[in-house]
mmCIF file of C-alpha atoms in Angstrom:
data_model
loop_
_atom_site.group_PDB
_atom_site.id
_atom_site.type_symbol
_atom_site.label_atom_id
_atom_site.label_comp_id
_atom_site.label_asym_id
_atom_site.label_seq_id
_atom_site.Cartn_x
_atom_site.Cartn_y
_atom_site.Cartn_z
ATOM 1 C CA UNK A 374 43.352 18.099 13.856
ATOM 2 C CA UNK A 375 40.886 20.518 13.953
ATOM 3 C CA UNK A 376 37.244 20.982 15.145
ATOM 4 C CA UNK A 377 34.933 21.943 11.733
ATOM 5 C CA UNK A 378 31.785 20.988 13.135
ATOM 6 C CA UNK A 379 29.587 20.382 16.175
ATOM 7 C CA UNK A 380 26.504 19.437 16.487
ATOM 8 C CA UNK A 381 23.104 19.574 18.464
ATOM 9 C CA UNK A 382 19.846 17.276 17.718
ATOM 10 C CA UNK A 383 16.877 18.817 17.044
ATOM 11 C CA UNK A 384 13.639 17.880 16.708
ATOM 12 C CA UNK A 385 12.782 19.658 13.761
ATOM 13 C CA UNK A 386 15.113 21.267 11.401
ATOM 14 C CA UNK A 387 13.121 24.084 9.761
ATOM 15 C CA UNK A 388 11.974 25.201 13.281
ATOM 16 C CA UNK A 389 15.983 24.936 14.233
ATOM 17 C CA UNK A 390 16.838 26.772 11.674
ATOM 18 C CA UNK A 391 14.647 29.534 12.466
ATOM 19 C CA UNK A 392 15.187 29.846 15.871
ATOM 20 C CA UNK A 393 18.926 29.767 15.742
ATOM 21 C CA UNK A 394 19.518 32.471 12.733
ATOM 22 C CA UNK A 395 16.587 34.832 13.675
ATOM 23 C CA UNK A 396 16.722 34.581 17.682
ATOM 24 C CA UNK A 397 19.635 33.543 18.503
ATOM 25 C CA UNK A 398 21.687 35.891 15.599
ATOM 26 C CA UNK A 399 23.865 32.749 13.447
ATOM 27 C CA UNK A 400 24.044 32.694 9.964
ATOM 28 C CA UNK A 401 23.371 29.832 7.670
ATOM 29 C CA UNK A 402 26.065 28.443 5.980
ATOM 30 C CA UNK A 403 25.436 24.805 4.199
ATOM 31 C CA UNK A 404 21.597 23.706 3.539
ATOM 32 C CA UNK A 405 22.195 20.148 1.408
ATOM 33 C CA UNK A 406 20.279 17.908 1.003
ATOM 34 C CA UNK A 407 20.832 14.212 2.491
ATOM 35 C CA UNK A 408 18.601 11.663 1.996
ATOM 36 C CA UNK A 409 15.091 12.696 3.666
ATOM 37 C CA UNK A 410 16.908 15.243 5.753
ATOM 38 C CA UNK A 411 19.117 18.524 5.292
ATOM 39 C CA UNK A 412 23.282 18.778 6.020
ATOM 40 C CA UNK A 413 22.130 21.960 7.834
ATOM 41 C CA UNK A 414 24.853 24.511 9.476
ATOM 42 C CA UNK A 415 25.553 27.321 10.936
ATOM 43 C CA UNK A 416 27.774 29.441 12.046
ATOM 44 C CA UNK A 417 28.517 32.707 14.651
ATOM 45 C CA UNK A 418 28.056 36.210 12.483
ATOM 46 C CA UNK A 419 31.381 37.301 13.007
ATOM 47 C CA UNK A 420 33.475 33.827 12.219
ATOM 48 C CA UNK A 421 32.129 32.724 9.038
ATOM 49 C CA UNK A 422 34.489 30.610 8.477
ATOM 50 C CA UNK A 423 35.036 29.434 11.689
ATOM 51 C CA UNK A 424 33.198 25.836 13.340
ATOM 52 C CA UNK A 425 30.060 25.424 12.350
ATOM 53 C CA UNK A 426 27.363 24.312 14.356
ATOM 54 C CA UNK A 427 25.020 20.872 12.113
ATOM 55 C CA UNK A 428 21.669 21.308 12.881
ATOM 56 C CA UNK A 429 21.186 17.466 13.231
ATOM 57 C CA UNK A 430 17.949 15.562 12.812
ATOM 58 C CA UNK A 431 16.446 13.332 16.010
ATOM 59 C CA UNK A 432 14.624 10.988 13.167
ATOM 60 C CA UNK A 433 17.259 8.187 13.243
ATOM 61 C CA UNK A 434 15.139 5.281 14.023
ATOM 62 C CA UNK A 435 18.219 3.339 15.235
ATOM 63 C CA UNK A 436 19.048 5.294 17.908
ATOM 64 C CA UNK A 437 15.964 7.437 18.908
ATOM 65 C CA UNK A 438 14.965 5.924 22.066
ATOM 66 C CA UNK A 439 17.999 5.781 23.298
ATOM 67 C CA UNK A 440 18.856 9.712 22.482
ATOM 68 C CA UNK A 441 15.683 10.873 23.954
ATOM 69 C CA UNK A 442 16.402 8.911 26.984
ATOM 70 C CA UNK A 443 19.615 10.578 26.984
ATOM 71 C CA UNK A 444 18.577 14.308 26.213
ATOM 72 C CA UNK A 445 15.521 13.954 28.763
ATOM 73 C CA UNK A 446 17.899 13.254 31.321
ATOM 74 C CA UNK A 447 20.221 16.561 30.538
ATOM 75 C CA UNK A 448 16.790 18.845 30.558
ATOM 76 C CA UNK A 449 15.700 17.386 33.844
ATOM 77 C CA UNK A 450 18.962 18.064 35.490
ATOM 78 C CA UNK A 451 19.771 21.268 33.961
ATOM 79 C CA UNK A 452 22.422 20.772 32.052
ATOM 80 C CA UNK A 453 23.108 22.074 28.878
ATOM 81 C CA UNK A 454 23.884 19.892 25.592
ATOM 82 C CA UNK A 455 26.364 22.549 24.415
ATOM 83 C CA UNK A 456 28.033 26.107 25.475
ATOM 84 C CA UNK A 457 28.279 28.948 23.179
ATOM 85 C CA UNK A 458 30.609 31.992 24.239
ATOM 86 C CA UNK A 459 29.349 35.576 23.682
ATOM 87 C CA UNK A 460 30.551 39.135 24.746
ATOM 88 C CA UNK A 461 27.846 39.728 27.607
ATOM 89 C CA UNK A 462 26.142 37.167 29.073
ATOM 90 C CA UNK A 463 23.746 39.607 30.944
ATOM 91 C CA UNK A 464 23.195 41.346 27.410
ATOM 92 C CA UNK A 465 21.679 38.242 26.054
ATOM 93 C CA UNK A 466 20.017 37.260 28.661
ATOM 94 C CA UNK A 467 18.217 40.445 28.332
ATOM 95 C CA UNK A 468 18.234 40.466 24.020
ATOM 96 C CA UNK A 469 16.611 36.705 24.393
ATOM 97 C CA UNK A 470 14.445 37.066 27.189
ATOM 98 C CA UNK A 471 13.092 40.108 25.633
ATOM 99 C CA UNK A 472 12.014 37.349 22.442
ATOM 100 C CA UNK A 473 10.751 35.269 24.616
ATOM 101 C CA UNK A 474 13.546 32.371 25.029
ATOM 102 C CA UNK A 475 13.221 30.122 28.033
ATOM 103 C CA UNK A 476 16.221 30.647 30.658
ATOM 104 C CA UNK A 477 16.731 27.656 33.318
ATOM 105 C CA UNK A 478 19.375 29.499 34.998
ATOM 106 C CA UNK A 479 19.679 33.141 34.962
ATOM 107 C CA UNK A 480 23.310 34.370 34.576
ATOM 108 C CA UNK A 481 25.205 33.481 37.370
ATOM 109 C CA UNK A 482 28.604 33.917 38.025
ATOM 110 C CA UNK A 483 31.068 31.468 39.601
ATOM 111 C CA UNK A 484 34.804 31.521 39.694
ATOM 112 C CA UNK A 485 35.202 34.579 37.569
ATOM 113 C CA UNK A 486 32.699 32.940 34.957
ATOM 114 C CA UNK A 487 29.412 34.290 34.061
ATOM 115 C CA UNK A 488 27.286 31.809 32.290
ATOM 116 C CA UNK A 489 23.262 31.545 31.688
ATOM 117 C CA UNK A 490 21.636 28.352 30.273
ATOM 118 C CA UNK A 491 18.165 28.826 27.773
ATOM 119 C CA UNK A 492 15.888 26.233 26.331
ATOM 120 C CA UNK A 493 16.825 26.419 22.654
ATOM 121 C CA UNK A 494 12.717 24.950 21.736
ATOM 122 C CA UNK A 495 14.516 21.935 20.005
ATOM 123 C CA UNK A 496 14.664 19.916 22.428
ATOM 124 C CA UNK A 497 17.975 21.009 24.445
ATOM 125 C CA UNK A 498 19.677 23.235 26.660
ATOM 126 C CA UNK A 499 22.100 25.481 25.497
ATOM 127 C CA UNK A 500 24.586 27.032 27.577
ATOM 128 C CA UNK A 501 26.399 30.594 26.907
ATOM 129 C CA UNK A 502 29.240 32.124 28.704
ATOM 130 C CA UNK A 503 31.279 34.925 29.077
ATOM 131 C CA UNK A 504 34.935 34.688 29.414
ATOM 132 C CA UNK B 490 10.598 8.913 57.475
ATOM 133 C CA UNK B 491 14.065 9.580 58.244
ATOM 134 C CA UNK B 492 16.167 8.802 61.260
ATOM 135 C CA UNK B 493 18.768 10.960 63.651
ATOM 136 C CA UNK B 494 20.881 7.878 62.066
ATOM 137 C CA UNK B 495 20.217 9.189 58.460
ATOM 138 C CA UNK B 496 20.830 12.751 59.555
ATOM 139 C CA UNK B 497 24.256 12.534 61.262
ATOM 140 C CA UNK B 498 25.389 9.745 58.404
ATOM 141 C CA UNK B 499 24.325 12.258 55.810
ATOM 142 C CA UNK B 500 26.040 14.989 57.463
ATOM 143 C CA UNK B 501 29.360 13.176 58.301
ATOM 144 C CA UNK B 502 31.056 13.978 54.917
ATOM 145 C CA UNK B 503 31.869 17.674 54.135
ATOM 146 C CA UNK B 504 30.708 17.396 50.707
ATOM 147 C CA UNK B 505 27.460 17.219 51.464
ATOM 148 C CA UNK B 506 27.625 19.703 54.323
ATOM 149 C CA UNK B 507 28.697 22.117 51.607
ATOM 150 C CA UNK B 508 26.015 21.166 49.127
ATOM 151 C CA UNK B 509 23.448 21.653 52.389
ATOM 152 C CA UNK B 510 25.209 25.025 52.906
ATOM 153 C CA UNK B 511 24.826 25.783 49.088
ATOM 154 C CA UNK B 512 20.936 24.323 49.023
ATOM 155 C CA UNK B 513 19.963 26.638 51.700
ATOM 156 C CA UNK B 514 21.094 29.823 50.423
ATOM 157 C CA UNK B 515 19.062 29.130 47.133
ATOM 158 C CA UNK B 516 17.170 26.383 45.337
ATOM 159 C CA UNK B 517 19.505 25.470 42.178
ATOM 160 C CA UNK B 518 19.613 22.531 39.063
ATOM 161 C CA UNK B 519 22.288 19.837 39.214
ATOM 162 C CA UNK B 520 23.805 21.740 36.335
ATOM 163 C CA UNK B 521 23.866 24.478 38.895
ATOM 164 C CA UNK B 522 25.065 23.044 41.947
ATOM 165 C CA UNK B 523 28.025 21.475 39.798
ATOM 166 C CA UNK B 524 29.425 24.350 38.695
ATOM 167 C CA UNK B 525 29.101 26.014 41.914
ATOM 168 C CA UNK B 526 31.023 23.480 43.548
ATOM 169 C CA UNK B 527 33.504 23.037 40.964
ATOM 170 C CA UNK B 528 34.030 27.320 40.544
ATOM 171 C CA UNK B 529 33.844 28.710 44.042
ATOM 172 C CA UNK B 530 34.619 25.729 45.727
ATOM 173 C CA UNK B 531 37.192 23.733 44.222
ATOM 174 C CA UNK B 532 35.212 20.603 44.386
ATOM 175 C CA UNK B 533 36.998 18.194 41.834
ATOM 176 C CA UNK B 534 34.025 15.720 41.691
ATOM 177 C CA UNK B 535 31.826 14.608 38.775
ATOM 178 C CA UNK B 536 28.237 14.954 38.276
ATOM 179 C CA UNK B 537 27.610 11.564 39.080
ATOM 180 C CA UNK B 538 28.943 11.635 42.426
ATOM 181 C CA UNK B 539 27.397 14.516 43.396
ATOM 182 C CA UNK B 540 24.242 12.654 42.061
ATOM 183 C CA UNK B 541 25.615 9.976 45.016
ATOM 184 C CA UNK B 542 25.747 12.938 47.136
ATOM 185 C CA UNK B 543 22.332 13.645 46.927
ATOM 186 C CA UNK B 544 20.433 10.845 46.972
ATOM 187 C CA UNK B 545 21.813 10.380 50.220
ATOM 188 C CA UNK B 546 20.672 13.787 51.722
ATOM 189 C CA UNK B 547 17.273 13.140 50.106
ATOM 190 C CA UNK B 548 17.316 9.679 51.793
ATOM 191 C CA UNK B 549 17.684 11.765 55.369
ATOM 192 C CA UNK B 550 14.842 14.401 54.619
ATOM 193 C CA UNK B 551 17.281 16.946 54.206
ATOM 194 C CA UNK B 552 16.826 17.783 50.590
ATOM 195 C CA UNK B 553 14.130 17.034 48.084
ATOM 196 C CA UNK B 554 13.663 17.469 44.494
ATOM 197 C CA UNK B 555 11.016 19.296 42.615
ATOM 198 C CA UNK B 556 10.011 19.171 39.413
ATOM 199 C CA UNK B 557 9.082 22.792 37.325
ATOM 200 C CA UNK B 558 8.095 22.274 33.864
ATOM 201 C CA UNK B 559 11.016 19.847 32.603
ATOM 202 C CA UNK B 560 13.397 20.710 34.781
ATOM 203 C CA UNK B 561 14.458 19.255 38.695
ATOM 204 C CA UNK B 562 15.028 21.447 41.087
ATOM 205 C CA UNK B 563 17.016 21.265 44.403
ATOM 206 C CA UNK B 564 15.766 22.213 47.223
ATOM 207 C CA UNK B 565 16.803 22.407 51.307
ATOM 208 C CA UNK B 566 14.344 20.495 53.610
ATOM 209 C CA UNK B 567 16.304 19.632 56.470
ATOM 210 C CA UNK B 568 15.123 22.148 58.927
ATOM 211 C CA UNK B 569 12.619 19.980 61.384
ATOM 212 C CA UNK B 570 15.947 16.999 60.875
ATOM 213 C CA UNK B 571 18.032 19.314 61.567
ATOM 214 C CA UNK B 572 16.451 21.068 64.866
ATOM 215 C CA UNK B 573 15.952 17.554 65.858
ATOM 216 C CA UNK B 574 19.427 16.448 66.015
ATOM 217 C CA UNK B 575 20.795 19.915 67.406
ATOM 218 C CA UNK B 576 17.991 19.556 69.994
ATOM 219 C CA UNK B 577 19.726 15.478 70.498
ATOM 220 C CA UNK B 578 23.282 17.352 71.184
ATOM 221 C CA UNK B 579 21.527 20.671 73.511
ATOM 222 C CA UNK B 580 20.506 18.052 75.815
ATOM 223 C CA UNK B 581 23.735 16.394 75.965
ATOM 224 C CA UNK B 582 25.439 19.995 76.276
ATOM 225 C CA UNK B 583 22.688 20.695 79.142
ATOM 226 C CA UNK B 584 23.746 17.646 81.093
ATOM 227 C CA UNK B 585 27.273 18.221 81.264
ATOM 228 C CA UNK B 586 26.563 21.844 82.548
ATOM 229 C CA UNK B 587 24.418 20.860 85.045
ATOM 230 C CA UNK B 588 27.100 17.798 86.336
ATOM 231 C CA UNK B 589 29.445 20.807 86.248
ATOM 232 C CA UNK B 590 27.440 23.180 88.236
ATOM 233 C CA UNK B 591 26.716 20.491 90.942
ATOM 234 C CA UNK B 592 30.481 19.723 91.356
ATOM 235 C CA UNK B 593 31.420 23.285 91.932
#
């Protein structure tokens, strides 16, 4: 098997959309629609066809109590829904801050590791990390 | 208000002396303290039982947590505990000197 697509809720998909192709650099890939909502994706600039990252809807009555509970918890403690790898984390910490994205931890490095976590204004925090 | 009894239980497990150690050098998230742990220290434990971990330092007065915007942050507050107890073992130190120096 292989991984195709990931995914991270957000709270609005428009405003996702946005915010992940114009600040944070992706490149939209699917926009269909499904029922009330969009089969939104994305993916990195330089691997087209690589994973793509769904820009998933919170609206799900069923379950959206539950997955607020859940992501409220992950904000409050810092830790990030998903991890995205990039060339230089201090580069984009710079690049984003400069655009005004949120960081909850400034790059730190640990164990050879350099990582930063940002608030992606969706409603989660996104890791990224350098390799 | 914490005990000496809270202190020394919360201190009698090297886990949590390294978290204190890692708490005083700077304030950090969960998030943070995990991977700290896990990356320069080798600590093979999950976030939940670090969670553990803390609740039991914040139960002694040691640590507390503080909320900024929507995120907690961890903080050291152990050092009024902390002189206390080390003040507890001085005298204890003092006494045997003095038996000593009354022997010789």
């Amino acid at each position: 098997m292989e991984i195709y697509v990931t995914s991270v809720p957000v709270d609005d998909q428009q405003m996702a959309l946005e915010f992940y192709t114009n600040v944070l650099g992706f490149e939209k890939k699917t926009d269909d629609p499904v029922g009330g909502a969009r089969w939104l994706t994305v993916v990195g600039p330089k691997s087209l066809d690589g994973v793509e990252l769904l820009l998933e809807p919170t609206g799900n009555q069923a379950i959206s109590e539950e997955l607020e509970a859940y992501r409220d918890a992950l904000v409050t403690n810092g830790i990030p829904w998903t991890s995205f790898a990039c060339e230089g984390v201090e580069a984009e910490y710079e690049r984003l801050s400069e655009q005004g994205v949120e960081f909850t931890q400034k790059p730190m490095t640990a164990g050879g590791v350099t990582m930063a976590v940002f608030n992606d204004t969706c409603g989660n925090l996104i890791q990224i990390i350098q390799q | 208000m914490s005990s000496n009894d809270d202190v020394f239980r919360a201190l009698a497990d090297d886990t949590r002396r390294l978290i204190l150690e890692e708490l005083t050098d700077n304030e950090q998230t969960l998030f943070e303290l995990c991977a700290r742990l896990t990356m320069e220290h080798d600590v093979d434990m999950s976030r939940q039982g670090v969670s553990k971990h803390l609740d039991v330092l914040e139960e002694a007065g040691l640590i507390t947590s503080t909320r900024r915007g929507r995120t907690k942050v961890l903080e050291f507050a152990g050092t009024d505990h902390l002189k206390a107890a080390a003040a507890w073992m001085d005298r204890l130190t003092e006494n045997d000197t003095d038996t000593e120096s009354e022997r010789s």
